[in-house]
Coordinates of C-alpha atoms and ligand atoms in Angstrom, one line a residue:
X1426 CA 0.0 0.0 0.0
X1427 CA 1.6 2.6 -1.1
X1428 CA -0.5 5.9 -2.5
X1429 CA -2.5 8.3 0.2
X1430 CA -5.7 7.4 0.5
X1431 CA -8.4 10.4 0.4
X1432 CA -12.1 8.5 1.5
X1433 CA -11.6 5.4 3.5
X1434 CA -14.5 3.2 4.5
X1435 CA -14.4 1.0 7.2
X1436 CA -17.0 -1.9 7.9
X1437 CA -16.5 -3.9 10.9
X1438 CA -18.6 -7.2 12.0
X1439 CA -18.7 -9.7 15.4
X1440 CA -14.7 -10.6 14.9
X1441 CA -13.6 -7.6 15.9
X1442 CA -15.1 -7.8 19.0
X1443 CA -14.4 -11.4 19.6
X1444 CA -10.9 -10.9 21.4
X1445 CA -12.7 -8.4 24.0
X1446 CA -15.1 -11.4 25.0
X1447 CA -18.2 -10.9 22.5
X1448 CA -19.5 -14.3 21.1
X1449 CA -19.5 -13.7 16.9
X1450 CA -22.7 -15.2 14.9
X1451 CA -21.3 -17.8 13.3
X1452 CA -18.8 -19.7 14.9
X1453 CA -19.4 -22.9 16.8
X1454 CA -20.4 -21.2 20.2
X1455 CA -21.8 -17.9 17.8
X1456 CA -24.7 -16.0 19.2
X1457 CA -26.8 -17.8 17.0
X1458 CA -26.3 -21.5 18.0
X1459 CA -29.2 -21.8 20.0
X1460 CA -31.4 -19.7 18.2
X1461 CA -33.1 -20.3 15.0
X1462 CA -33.0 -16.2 12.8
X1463 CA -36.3 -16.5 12.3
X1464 CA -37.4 -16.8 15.8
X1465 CA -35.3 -14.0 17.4
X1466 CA -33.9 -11.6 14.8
X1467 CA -36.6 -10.7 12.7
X1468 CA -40.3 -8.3 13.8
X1469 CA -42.5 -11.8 13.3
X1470 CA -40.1 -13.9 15.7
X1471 CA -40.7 -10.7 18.3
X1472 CA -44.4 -10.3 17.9
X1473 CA -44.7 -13.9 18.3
X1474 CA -42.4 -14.2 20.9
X1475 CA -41.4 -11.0 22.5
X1476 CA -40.2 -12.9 25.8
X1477 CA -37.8 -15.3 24.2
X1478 CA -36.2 -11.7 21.9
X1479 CA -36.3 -9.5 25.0
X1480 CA -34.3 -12.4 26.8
X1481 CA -31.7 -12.8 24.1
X1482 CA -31.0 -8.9 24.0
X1483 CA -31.5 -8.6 28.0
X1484 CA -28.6 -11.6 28.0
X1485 CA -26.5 -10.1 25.7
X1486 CA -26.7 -6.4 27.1
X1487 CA -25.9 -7.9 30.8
X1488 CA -22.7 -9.4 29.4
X1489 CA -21.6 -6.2 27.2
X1490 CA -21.6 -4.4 31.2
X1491 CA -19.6 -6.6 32.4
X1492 CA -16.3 -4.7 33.5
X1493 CA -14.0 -7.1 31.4
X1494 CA -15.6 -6.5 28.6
X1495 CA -13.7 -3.6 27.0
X1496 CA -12.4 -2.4 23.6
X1497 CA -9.6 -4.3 22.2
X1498 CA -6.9 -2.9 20.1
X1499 CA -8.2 -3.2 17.0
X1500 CA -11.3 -0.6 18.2
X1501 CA -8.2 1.9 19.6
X1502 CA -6.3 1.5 16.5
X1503 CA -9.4 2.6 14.6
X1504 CA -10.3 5.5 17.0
X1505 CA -6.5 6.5 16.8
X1506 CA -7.1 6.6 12.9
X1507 CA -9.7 8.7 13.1
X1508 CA -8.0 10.8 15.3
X1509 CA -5.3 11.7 13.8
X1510 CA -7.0 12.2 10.3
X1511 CA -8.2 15.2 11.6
X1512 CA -4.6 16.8 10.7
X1513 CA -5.5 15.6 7.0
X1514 CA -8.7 17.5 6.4
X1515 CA -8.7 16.5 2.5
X1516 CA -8.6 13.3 3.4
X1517 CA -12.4 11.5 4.4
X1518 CA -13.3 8.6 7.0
X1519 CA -16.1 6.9 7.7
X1520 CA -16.4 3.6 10.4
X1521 CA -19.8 1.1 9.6
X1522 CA -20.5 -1.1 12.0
X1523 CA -22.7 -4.1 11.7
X1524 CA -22.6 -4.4 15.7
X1525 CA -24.8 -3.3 18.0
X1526 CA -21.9 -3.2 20.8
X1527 CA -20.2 0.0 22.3
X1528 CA -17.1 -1.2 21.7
X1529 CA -15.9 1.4 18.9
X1530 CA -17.6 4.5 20.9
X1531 CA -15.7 3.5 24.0
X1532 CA -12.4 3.5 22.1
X1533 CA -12.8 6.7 20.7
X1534 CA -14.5 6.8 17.6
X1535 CA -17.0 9.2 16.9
X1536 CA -17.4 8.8 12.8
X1537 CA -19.6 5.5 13.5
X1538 CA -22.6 4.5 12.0
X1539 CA -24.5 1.4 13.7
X1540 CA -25.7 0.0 10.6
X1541 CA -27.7 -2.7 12.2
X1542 CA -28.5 -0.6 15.8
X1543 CA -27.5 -0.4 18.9
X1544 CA -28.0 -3.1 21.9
X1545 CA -28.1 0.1 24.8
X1546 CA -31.0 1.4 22.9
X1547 CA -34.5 0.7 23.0
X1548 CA -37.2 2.1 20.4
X1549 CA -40.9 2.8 21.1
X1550 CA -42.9 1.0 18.3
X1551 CA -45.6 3.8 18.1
X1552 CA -43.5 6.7 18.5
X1553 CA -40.5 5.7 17.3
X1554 CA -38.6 7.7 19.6
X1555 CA -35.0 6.1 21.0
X1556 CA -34.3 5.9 24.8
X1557 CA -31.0 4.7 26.1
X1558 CA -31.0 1.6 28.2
X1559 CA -28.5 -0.2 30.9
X1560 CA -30.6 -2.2 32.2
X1561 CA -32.8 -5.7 31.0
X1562 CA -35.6 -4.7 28.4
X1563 CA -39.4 -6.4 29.5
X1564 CA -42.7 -6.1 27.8
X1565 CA -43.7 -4.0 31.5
X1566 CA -41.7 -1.3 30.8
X1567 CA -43.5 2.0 30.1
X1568 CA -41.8 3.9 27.5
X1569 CA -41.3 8.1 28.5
X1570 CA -43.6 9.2 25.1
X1571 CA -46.6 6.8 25.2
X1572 CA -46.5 6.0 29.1
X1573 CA -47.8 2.5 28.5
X1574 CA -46.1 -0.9 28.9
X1575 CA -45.2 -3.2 26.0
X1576 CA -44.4 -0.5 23.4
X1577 CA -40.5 -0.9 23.6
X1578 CA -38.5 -3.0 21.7
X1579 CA -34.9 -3.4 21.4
X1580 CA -33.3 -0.8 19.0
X1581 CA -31.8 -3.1 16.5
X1582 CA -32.3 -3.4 13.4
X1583 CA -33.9 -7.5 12.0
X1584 CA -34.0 -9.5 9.5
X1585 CA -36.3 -8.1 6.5
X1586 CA -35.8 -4.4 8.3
X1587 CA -33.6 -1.2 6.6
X1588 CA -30.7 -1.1 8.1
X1589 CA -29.5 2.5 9.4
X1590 CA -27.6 5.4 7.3
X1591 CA -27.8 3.3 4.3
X1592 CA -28.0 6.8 2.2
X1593 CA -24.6 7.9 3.9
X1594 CA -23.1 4.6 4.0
X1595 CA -23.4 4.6 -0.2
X1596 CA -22.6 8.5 -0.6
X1597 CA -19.5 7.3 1.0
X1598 CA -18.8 3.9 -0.9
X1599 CA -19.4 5.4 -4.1
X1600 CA -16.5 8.2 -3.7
X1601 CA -13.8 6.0 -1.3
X1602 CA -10.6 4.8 -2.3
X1603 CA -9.8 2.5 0.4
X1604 CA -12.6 -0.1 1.6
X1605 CA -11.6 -2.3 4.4
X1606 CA -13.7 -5.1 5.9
X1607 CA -12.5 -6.6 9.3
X1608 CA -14.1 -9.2 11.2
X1609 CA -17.0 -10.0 9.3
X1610 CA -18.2 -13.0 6.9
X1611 CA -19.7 -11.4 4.4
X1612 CA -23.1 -13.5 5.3
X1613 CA -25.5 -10.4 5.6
X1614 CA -26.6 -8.3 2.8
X1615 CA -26.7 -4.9 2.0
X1616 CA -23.1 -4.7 4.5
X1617 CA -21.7 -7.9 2.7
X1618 CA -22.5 -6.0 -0.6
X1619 CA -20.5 -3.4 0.5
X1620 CA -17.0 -4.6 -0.9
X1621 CA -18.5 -5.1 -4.6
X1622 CA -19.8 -1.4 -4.5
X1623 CA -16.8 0.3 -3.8
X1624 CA -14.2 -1.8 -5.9
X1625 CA -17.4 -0.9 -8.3
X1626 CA -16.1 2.6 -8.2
X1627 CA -13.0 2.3 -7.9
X1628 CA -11.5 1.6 -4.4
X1629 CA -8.7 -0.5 -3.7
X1630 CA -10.4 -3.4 -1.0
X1631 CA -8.8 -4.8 1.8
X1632 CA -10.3 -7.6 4.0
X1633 CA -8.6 -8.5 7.2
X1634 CA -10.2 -11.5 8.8
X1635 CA -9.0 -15.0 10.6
X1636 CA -9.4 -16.8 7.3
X1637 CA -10.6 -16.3 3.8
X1638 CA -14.5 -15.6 3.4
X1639 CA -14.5 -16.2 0.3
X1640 CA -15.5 -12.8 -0.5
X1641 CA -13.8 -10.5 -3.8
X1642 CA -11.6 -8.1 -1.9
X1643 CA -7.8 -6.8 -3.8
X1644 CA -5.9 -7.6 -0.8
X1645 CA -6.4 -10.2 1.9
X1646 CA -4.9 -9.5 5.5
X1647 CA -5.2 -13.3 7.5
X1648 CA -4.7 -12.9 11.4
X1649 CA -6.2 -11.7 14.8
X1650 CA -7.6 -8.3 14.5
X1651 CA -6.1 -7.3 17.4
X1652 CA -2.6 -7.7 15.2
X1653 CA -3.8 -6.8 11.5
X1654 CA -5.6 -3.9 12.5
X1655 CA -2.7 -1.7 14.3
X1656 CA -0.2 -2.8 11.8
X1657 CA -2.3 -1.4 9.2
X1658 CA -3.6 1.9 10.2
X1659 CA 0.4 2.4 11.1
X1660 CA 0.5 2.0 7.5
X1661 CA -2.1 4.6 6.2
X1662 CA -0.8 7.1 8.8
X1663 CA 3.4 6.6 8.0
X1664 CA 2.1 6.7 4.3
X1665 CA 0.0 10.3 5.1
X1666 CA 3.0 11.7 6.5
X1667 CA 5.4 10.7 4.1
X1668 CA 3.8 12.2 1.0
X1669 CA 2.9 15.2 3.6
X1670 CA 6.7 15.6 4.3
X1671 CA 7.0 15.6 0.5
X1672 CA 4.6 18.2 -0.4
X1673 CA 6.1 20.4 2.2
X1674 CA 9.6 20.1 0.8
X1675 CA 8.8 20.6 -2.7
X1676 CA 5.5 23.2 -2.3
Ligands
LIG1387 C1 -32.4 -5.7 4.4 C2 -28.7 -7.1 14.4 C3 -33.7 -4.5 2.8 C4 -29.3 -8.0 15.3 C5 -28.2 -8.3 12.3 C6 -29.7 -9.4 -0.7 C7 -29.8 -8.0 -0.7 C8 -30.5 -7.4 0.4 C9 -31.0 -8.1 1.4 C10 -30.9 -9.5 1.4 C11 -30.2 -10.1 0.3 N1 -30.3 -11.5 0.6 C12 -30.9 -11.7 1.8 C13 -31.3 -10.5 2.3 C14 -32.0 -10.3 3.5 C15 -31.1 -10.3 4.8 C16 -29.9 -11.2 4.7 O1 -28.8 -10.7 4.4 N2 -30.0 -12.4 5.0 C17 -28.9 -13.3 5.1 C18 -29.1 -14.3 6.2 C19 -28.8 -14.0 3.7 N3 -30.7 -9.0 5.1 C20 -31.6 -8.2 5.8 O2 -32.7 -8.5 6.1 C21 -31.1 -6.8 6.1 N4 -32.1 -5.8 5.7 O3 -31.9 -6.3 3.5 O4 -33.4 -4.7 4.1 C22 -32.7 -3.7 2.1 C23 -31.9 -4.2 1.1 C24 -30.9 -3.3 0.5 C25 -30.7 -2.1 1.0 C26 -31.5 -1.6 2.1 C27 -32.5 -2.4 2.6 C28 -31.0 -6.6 7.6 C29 -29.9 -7.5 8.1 C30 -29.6 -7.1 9.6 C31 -29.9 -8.2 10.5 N5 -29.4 -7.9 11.8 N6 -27.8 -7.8 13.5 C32 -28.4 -8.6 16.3 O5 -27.2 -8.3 16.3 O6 -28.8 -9.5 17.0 S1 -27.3 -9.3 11.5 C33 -26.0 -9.8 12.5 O7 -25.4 -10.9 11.8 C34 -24.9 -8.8 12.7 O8 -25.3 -7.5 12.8 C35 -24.0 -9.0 11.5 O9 -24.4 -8.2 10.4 C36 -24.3 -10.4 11.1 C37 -23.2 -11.3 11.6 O10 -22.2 -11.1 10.7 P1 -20.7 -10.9 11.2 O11 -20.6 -9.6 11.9 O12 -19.9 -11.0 9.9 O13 -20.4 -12.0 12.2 P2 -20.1 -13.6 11.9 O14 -20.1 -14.3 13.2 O15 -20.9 -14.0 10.7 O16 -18.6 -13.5 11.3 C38 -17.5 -13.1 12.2 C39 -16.3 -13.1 11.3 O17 -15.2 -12.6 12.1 C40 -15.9 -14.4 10.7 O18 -15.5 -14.2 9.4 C41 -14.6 -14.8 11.5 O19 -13.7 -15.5 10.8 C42 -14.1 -13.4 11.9 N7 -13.3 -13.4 13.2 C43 -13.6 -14.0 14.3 N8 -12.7 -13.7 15.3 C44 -11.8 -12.8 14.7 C45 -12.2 -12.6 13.3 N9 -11.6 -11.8 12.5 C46 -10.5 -11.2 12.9 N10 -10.0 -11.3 14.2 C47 -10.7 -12.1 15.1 N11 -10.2 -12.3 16.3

């Protein structure tokens, strides 16, 4: 890699939260062992079961507290690229997340979309007003607009449901140079579309992942993302100050 990049794009997905302690989707103890998509990830599994999806997000939240659950260095690497980006204003970022943890927000970053929601929000379903929430989520609790019970849901976006700053998220595909996927396998469209848009217009794409997903990306990056991650937003940044140095020198 060796030309400046002006837009980069980052989508992240469950693997790199995995080394702070967040089960993935897919692996063999994923999130989604015990649970069949239909039943807890989609509007129909909730208004059929709203117990069963409250309990799976009420679990999931409790564990996300936890104190040794924190962001790993792949989430500060990112938040450190975003931070010093702001001495290159020509140059563009944008982080996507498909998770719904705070990982990325606790390690600095403040470019984020949550493509897919958030898991410390809840969303009236009449209102559709957003509260934040530490606690478990149960069909009892009143929300602050309608003051009823069983209006709330978790504010996460389902299967068959628009995921979130989709208009943004292609602005910025369609006008990036650099795409880079890390942790994610490329199971869940639009996100998993993502790669094939921006090579589509011309962006050089990098996936850094445990193993190969298969997926049509330039450049591959196999390891931890605790390792790949760092190493290559060292990269981009020793890259932007090289040709910065240069066009000082010779302005
Ligand atoms: C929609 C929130 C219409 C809930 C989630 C074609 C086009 C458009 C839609 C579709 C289509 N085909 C099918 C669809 C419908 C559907 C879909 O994609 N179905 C799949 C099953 C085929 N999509 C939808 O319904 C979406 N909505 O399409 O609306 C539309 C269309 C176009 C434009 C606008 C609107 C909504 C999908 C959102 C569902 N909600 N999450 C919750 O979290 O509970 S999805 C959920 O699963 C996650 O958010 C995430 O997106 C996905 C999990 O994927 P990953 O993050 O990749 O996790 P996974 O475990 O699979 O992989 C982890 C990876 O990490 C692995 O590769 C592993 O090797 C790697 N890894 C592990 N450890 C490490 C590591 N890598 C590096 N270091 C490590 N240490």
């Amino acid at each position: 890699m060796n030309t400046p990049y002006k837009s980069i794009v980052v989508l992240t997905g469950a693997g790199i939260s995995a080394e702070s302690g967040i089960q993935t989707f897919r692996a063999a103890d994923g999130l989604w062992e015990n649970h069949r998509i239909e039943d807890i990830a989609t509007p129909e599994g909730f208004q059929k079961n709203p117990v069963a999806v409250h309990d799976f997000y009420n679990q999931r939240r409790r564990h996300l507290l936890q104190t040794e659950i924190k962001p790993n260095s792949a989430h500060s690497a990112l938040a450190k690229l975003e931070h010093e980006l702001e001495s290159y204003p020509d140059t563009r970022y944008l982080l996507v997340t498909q998770n719904i943890d705070n990982l990325h927000e606790r390690a600095g970053s403040k470019k984020l979309i949550h493509m897919h929601g958030e898991l410390l929000k809840m969303r009236c379903c009449v209102t559709g007003l957003i509260f934040e929430i530490q606690q478990d989520l149960t069909l009892e609790q009143c929300c602050r607009c309608c003051r009823q019970p069983g209006n709330l849901r978790p504010h996460v976006v389902w299967f068959g449901e628009m995921p979130l700053g989709m208009h943004e998220i292609e602005q910025s595909l369609m006008s990036c140079d650099l795409f880079v996927a890390i942790g994610t396998s490329g199971n869940v469209y639009p996100a998993a579309g993502f790669n094939q848009t921006a090579r589509h217009y011309g962006a050089h794409t990098l996936e850094l992942n445990l193993e190969s997903t298969g997926s049509t990306f330039d450049e591959h990056r196999y390891g931890r993302a605790s390792e790949t991650t760092p190493s290559l937003i060292t990269e981009i940044l020793r890259n932007l100050s090289q040709i910065q140095a240069f066009n000082d020198n010779y302005r």
